[in-house]
């Protein structure tokens, strides 16, 4: 009896499901960042708004990367429905706290996919995921750095204005320690 | 009659069967024949996955606990596939059992292919 399933698809049904969940997670991240950009813009934090616009674009690219991978491997990529996108935030700081939480949750979720891939020896998908691990290193670093500005500069007086000025300058070198 | 049986047995390999039904694979057509609820239906790779998803998604417990007087039948319609099933609760349970067994056998077949032809060879 031929192995039709393997001929049709490189990834297993379980990995396909996890990748589709990740597609949705990246789309949710993109929407959340867009919402954060909107709030920052409305409240006069122009540099932060710009920073979140860029993050929103990046998340969309991540979503597309996963999407095309699922299709390329013979799977069915699902276009996700995104609901309950937050509009209001309690403070400038809360936005950056949520941004970091979101990045941590994305890293954990990709780790979970990799664990499943190792279990079924799907090293092809593991190799694909490696790009994202490197990306998450940068994403978490930037989100953490942004949040640190609140403690470093302080929010009193022109503090928030100063924080906003520095958000646009956060940069991560390609290699750790750079 | 004998000829048809003979033709079926050489053309199709049984993947899994229960007292209620059976699933056969056709290597030449790259598809599966599902013998269940009084009919033999042909499914290709995409459609058998859709069938699996549709059947697995039915909440059997919810139907059992549902005390409303509506009939306990579920209509399983698979998009872009010519087949449709109208199933009673008991049929859903047996169909799920048949499909679960089928997919276990198909993964086993994949392991066998890996071990016999892909890795060792
Ligand atoms: Fe991302
Ligand atoms: Fe991100």
Short mmCIF file of C-alpha atoms and ligand atoms in Angstrom, two decimals:
data_model
loop_
_atom_site.label_atom_id
_atom_site.label_comp_id
_atom_site.label_asym_id
_atom_site.label_seq_id
_atom_site.Cartn_x
_atom_site.Cartn_y
_atom_site.Cartn_z
CA UNK A 1 0.00 0.00 0.00
CA UNK A 2 1.39 3.37 -1.03
CA UNK A 3 2.03 6.09 1.52
CA UNK A 4 -0.27 8.66 -0.13
CA UNK A 5 -0.35 11.01 2.85
CA UNK A 6 3.42 11.48 2.92
CA UNK A 7 3.52 11.93 -0.85
CA UNK A 8 0.96 14.73 -0.59
CA UNK A 9 2.36 16.56 2.40
CA UNK A 10 5.69 16.97 4.13
CA UNK A 11 4.19 18.10 7.42
CA UNK A 12 1.95 16.03 9.67
CA UNK A 13 -1.62 17.02 10.46
CA UNK A 14 -0.58 17.98 14.00
CA UNK A 15 2.24 20.25 12.86
CA UNK A 16 -0.08 21.76 10.26
CA UNK A 17 -2.61 22.59 12.99
CA UNK A 18 0.08 24.19 15.17
CA UNK A 19 1.38 26.24 12.24
CA UNK A 20 -2.13 27.46 11.48
CA UNK A 21 -2.52 28.49 15.12
CA UNK A 22 0.74 30.41 14.77
CA UNK A 23 -0.56 32.13 11.62
CA UNK A 24 -3.44 33.38 13.73
CA UNK A 25 -1.13 34.44 16.56
CA UNK A 26 1.03 36.50 14.18
CA UNK A 27 -2.10 38.11 12.74
CA UNK A 28 -3.31 38.94 16.25
CA UNK A 29 0.08 40.48 17.04
CA UNK A 30 -0.10 42.57 13.90
CA UNK A 31 -3.57 43.86 14.82
CA UNK A 32 -2.53 44.56 18.40
CA UNK A 33 0.51 46.56 17.27
CA UNK A 34 -1.66 48.53 14.87
CA UNK A 35 -3.98 49.35 17.74
CA UNK A 36 -1.03 50.43 19.86
CA UNK A 37 0.18 52.65 17.00
CA UNK A 38 -3.26 54.22 16.84
CA UNK A 39 -3.32 54.93 20.59
CA UNK A 40 0.20 56.39 20.55
CA UNK A 41 -0.61 58.59 17.60
CA UNK A 42 -3.84 59.85 19.23
CA UNK A 43 -1.96 60.69 22.40
CA UNK A 44 0.92 62.50 20.78
CA UNK A 45 3.61 59.84 21.01
CA UNK A 46 4.69 60.05 17.39
CA UNK A 47 7.92 58.04 17.58
CA UNK A 48 6.23 55.20 19.44
CA UNK A 49 3.39 55.24 16.92
CA UNK A 50 5.96 54.86 14.14
CA UNK A 51 7.68 52.06 16.06
CA UNK A 52 4.39 50.14 16.41
CA UNK A 53 3.43 50.72 12.77
CA UNK A 54 6.68 49.05 11.82
CA UNK A 55 6.08 46.20 14.26
CA UNK A 56 2.60 45.68 12.79
CA UNK A 57 4.12 45.34 9.31
CA UNK A 58 6.71 42.88 10.57
CA UNK A 59 4.09 40.68 12.22
CA UNK A 60 2.16 40.62 8.97
CA UNK A 61 5.33 39.41 7.23
CA UNK A 62 5.76 36.71 9.87
CA UNK A 63 2.18 35.63 9.28
CA UNK A 64 2.80 35.39 5.53
CA UNK A 65 6.00 33.41 6.06
CA UNK A 66 4.13 30.77 8.04
CA UNK A 67 1.24 30.89 5.59
CA UNK A 68 3.40 30.20 2.54
CA UNK A 69 5.35 27.51 4.35
CA UNK A 70 2.17 25.54 5.14
CA UNK A 71 1.10 25.78 1.48
CA UNK A 72 4.55 24.94 0.13
CA UNK A 73 4.64 21.79 2.26
CA UNK A 74 1.31 20.59 0.86
CA UNK A 75 -0.85 21.73 3.74
CA UNK A 76 -3.92 23.92 3.96
CA UNK A 77 -3.14 27.42 5.24
CA UNK A 78 -6.09 29.06 6.95
CA UNK A 79 -6.73 32.79 6.77
CA UNK A 80 -7.53 33.70 10.37
CA UNK A 81 -10.35 35.78 11.77
CA UNK A 82 -9.19 38.40 14.23
CA UNK A 83 -11.68 39.72 16.76
CA UNK A 84 -11.66 41.63 20.05
CA UNK A 85 -8.85 43.97 19.14
CA UNK A 86 -8.21 46.37 22.00
CA UNK A 87 -8.77 50.07 21.31
CA UNK A 88 -8.06 51.82 24.61
CA UNK A 89 -5.09 51.45 26.94
CA UNK A 90 -4.81 52.75 30.49
CA UNK A 91 -1.38 54.27 30.09
CA UNK A 92 1.62 54.76 27.83
CA UNK A 93 3.56 52.27 29.94
CA UNK A 94 0.81 49.63 29.74
CA UNK A 95 1.26 49.50 25.96
CA UNK A 96 4.90 48.52 26.28
CA UNK A 97 4.11 45.99 28.98
CA UNK A 98 1.57 44.37 26.69
CA UNK A 99 3.97 44.46 23.75
CA UNK A 100 6.56 42.51 25.76
CA UNK A 101 3.96 40.03 27.04
CA UNK A 102 2.86 39.45 23.48
CA UNK A 103 6.39 38.78 22.23
CA UNK A 104 7.05 36.37 25.11
CA UNK A 105 3.88 34.49 24.30
CA UNK A 106 4.90 34.26 20.64
CA UNK A 107 8.36 32.90 21.55
CA UNK A 108 6.79 30.28 23.83
CA UNK A 109 4.31 29.28 21.18
CA UNK A 110 7.03 28.78 18.54
CA UNK A 111 9.06 26.77 21.08
CA UNK A 112 6.02 24.56 21.51
CA UNK A 113 5.84 23.92 17.74
CA UNK A 114 9.55 23.09 17.67
CA UNK A 115 9.09 20.63 20.56
CA UNK A 116 6.36 18.85 18.60
CA UNK A 117 8.57 18.80 15.47
CA UNK A 118 11.48 17.26 17.40
CA UNK A 119 9.13 14.63 18.77
CA UNK A 120 8.14 13.52 15.27
CA UNK A 121 11.58 14.21 13.79
CA UNK A 122 10.30 16.92 11.50
CA UNK A 123 13.67 18.63 11.18
CA UNK A 124 12.56 20.39 8.01
CA UNK A 125 10.08 22.47 9.98
CA UNK A 126 12.60 22.89 12.82
CA UNK A 127 15.00 24.44 10.32
CA UNK A 128 12.23 26.73 9.09
CA UNK A 129 11.45 27.77 12.68
CA UNK A 130 15.07 28.69 13.38
CA UNK A 131 14.63 31.95 11.50
CA UNK A 132 11.83 32.85 13.89
CA UNK A 133 13.89 32.03 16.97
CA UNK A 134 16.49 34.52 15.85
CA UNK A 135 13.75 37.03 15.13
CA UNK A 136 12.21 36.51 18.59
CA UNK A 137 15.57 37.18 20.20
CA UNK A 138 15.46 40.62 18.61
CA UNK A 139 11.75 41.19 19.25
CA UNK A 140 11.98 40.41 22.95
CA UNK A 141 15.15 42.46 23.29
CA UNK A 142 13.53 45.52 21.74
CA UNK A 143 10.33 45.20 23.76
CA UNK A 144 12.32 44.78 26.99
CA UNK A 145 14.58 47.74 26.18
CA UNK A 146 11.55 49.95 25.51
CA UNK A 147 10.03 49.05 28.85
CA UNK A 148 13.33 49.74 30.61
CA UNK A 149 13.20 53.33 29.37
CA UNK A 150 10.33 53.94 31.78
CA UNK A 151 12.52 53.04 34.74
CA UNK A 152 15.61 54.75 33.40
CA UNK A 153 14.04 58.05 32.44
CA UNK A 154 11.00 58.15 34.71
CA UNK A 155 7.57 59.38 33.68
CA UNK A 156 7.55 62.65 35.63
CA UNK A 157 7.70 66.04 33.93
CA UNK A 158 8.85 65.66 30.34
CA UNK A 159 9.71 62.01 31.03
CA UNK A 160 7.14 60.48 28.69
CA UNK A 161 8.17 62.87 25.93
CA UNK A 162 11.79 61.82 26.48
CA UNK A 163 10.84 58.11 26.48
CA UNK A 164 8.99 58.53 23.21
CA UNK A 165 12.06 60.19 21.70
CA UNK A 166 14.23 57.21 22.63
CA UNK A 167 11.80 54.48 21.51
CA UNK A 168 12.62 55.24 17.90
CA UNK A 169 16.33 54.67 18.54
CA UNK A 170 16.10 51.16 19.95
CA UNK A 171 18.26 48.93 17.85
CA UNK A 172 19.45 45.36 18.08
CA UNK A 173 22.72 44.31 16.46
CA UNK A 174 22.84 41.06 14.56
CA UNK A 175 24.99 39.31 17.10
CA UNK A 176 24.39 39.19 20.82
CA UNK A 177 26.51 41.70 22.67
CA UNK A 178 26.94 44.05 19.74
CA UNK B 1 -20.74 -10.74 -9.06
CA UNK B 2 -17.66 -12.82 -8.44
CA UNK B 3 -15.77 -10.72 -10.98
CA UNK B 4 -16.57 -7.47 -9.22
CA UNK B 5 -15.39 -8.84 -5.88
CA UNK B 6 -12.20 -10.04 -7.48
CA UNK B 7 -11.65 -6.69 -9.16
CA UNK B 8 -12.23 -4.83 -5.92
CA UNK B 9 -9.86 -7.03 -3.97
CA UNK B 10 -6.97 -6.60 -6.37
CA UNK B 11 -7.53 -2.92 -6.92
CA UNK B 12 -8.23 -1.87 -3.35
CA UNK B 13 -6.32 -2.55 -0.18
CA UNK B 14 -8.24 -2.56 3.06
CA UNK B 15 -6.94 0.09 5.42
CA UNK B 16 -9.24 -0.53 8.33
CA UNK B 17 -12.63 -2.07 8.98
CA UNK B 18 -15.13 -2.41 11.76
CA UNK B 19 -18.46 -4.28 11.81
CA UNK B 20 -20.14 -1.06 10.65
CA UNK B 21 -17.91 -0.15 7.74
CA UNK B 22 -14.55 -0.15 6.01
CA UNK B 23 -12.02 2.10 4.34
CA UNK B 24 -10.05 0.92 1.30
CA UNK B 25 -7.14 2.55 -0.46
CA UNK B 26 -6.60 2.68 -4.20
CA UNK B 27 -2.92 3.12 -5.00
CA UNK B 28 -3.55 3.66 -8.69
CA UNK B 29 -6.18 6.35 -8.15
CA UNK B 30 -4.42 7.77 -5.07
CA UNK B 31 -7.63 7.88 -3.13
CA UNK B 32 -9.74 6.10 -0.53
CA UNK B 33 -13.09 4.39 -0.73
CA UNK B 34 -15.19 4.75 2.37
CA UNK B 35 -17.85 2.10 2.81
CA UNK B 36 -20.20 3.44 5.44
CA UNK B 37 -23.90 4.14 6.09
CA UNK B 38 -24.95 2.06 3.11
CA UNK B 39 -22.80 3.68 0.47
CA UNK B 40 -19.33 3.53 -1.01
CA UNK B 41 -17.85 7.00 -1.40
CA UNK B 42 -14.57 8.04 -2.98
CA UNK B 43 -12.32 10.59 -1.24
CA UNK B 44 -9.06 12.10 -2.41
CA UNK B 45 -6.36 13.34 -0.02
CA UNK B 46 -7.89 16.78 0.62
CA UNK B 47 -11.40 15.47 1.03
CA UNK B 48 -10.61 12.62 3.39
CA UNK B 49 -8.88 15.16 5.65
CA UNK B 50 -11.98 17.34 5.47
CA UNK B 51 -14.15 14.34 6.31
CA UNK B 52 -11.94 13.53 9.28
CA UNK B 53 -12.12 17.11 10.49
CA UNK B 54 -15.90 17.27 10.09
CA UNK B 55 -16.53 14.03 11.97
CA UNK B 56 -14.01 14.73 14.74
CA UNK B 57 -15.52 18.18 15.24
CA UNK B 58 -18.94 16.80 16.17
CA UNK B 59 -19.43 17.15 19.92
CA UNK B 60 -20.89 13.74 20.79
CA UNK B 61 -21.23 14.59 24.47
CA UNK B 62 -23.23 17.68 23.66
CA UNK B 63 -25.68 15.72 21.53
CA UNK B 64 -26.06 13.17 24.33
CA UNK B 65 -26.79 15.84 26.92
CA UNK B 66 -29.05 17.83 24.63
CA UNK B 67 -32.56 17.25 25.95
CA UNK B 68 -34.39 19.15 23.21
CA UNK B 69 -36.85 17.19 21.15
CA UNK B 70 -35.08 17.70 17.85
CA UNK B 71 -34.00 14.61 15.96
CA UNK B 72 -30.57 13.26 16.85
CA UNK B 73 -29.25 13.43 13.34
CA UNK B 74 -26.27 15.31 12.09
CA UNK B 75 -25.76 16.32 8.50
CA UNK B 76 -22.15 16.12 7.46
CA UNK B 77 -21.48 18.17 4.38
CA UNK B 78 -17.98 18.40 3.02
CA UNK B 79 -17.17 21.46 0.99
CA UNK B 80 -16.18 20.84 -2.65
CA UNK B 81 -16.90 17.16 -2.21
CA UNK B 82 -19.87 15.37 -3.74
CA UNK B 83 -20.67 13.34 -0.64
CA UNK B 84 -22.93 14.19 2.20
CA UNK B 85 -23.87 12.06 5.21
CA UNK B 86 -26.97 12.18 7.34
CA UNK B 87 -25.97 10.34 10.49
CA UNK B 88 -27.63 9.33 13.73
CA UNK B 89 -25.70 9.64 16.97
CA UNK B 90 -24.78 5.95 16.95
CA UNK B 91 -23.58 6.22 13.37
CA UNK B 92 -21.44 9.23 14.25
CA UNK B 93 -19.78 7.22 17.02
CA UNK B 94 -19.08 4.28 14.69
CA UNK B 95 -17.93 6.56 11.88
CA UNK B 96 -15.49 8.26 14.23
CA UNK B 97 -14.20 4.87 15.36
CA UNK B 98 -13.73 3.80 11.74
CA UNK B 99 -11.87 6.98 10.82
CA UNK B 100 -9.68 6.91 13.92
CA UNK B 101 -8.64 3.35 13.10
CA UNK B 102 -8.04 4.35 9.49
CA UNK B 103 -5.72 7.22 10.37
CA UNK B 104 -3.81 5.10 12.85
CA UNK B 105 -3.27 2.52 10.09
CA UNK B 106 -2.21 5.22 7.64
CA UNK B 107 0.40 6.56 10.07
CA UNK B 108 1.56 3.01 10.68
CA UNK B 109 1.88 2.61 6.93
CA UNK B 110 4.02 5.74 6.84
CA UNK B 111 6.29 4.36 9.58
CA UNK B 112 6.61 1.09 7.62
CA UNK B 113 7.53 2.96 4.44
CA UNK B 114 10.12 4.97 6.35
CA UNK B 115 11.65 1.87 7.94
CA UNK B 116 11.53 -0.45 4.94
CA UNK B 117 12.26 1.75 1.96
CA UNK B 118 13.24 5.24 2.99
CA UNK B 119 15.67 4.90 5.87
CA UNK B 120 17.16 1.39 5.57
CA UNK B 121 17.40 1.35 1.78
FE1 LIG C 1 6.08 37.69 14.97
FE1 LIG C 2 7.04 40.15 17.09
#
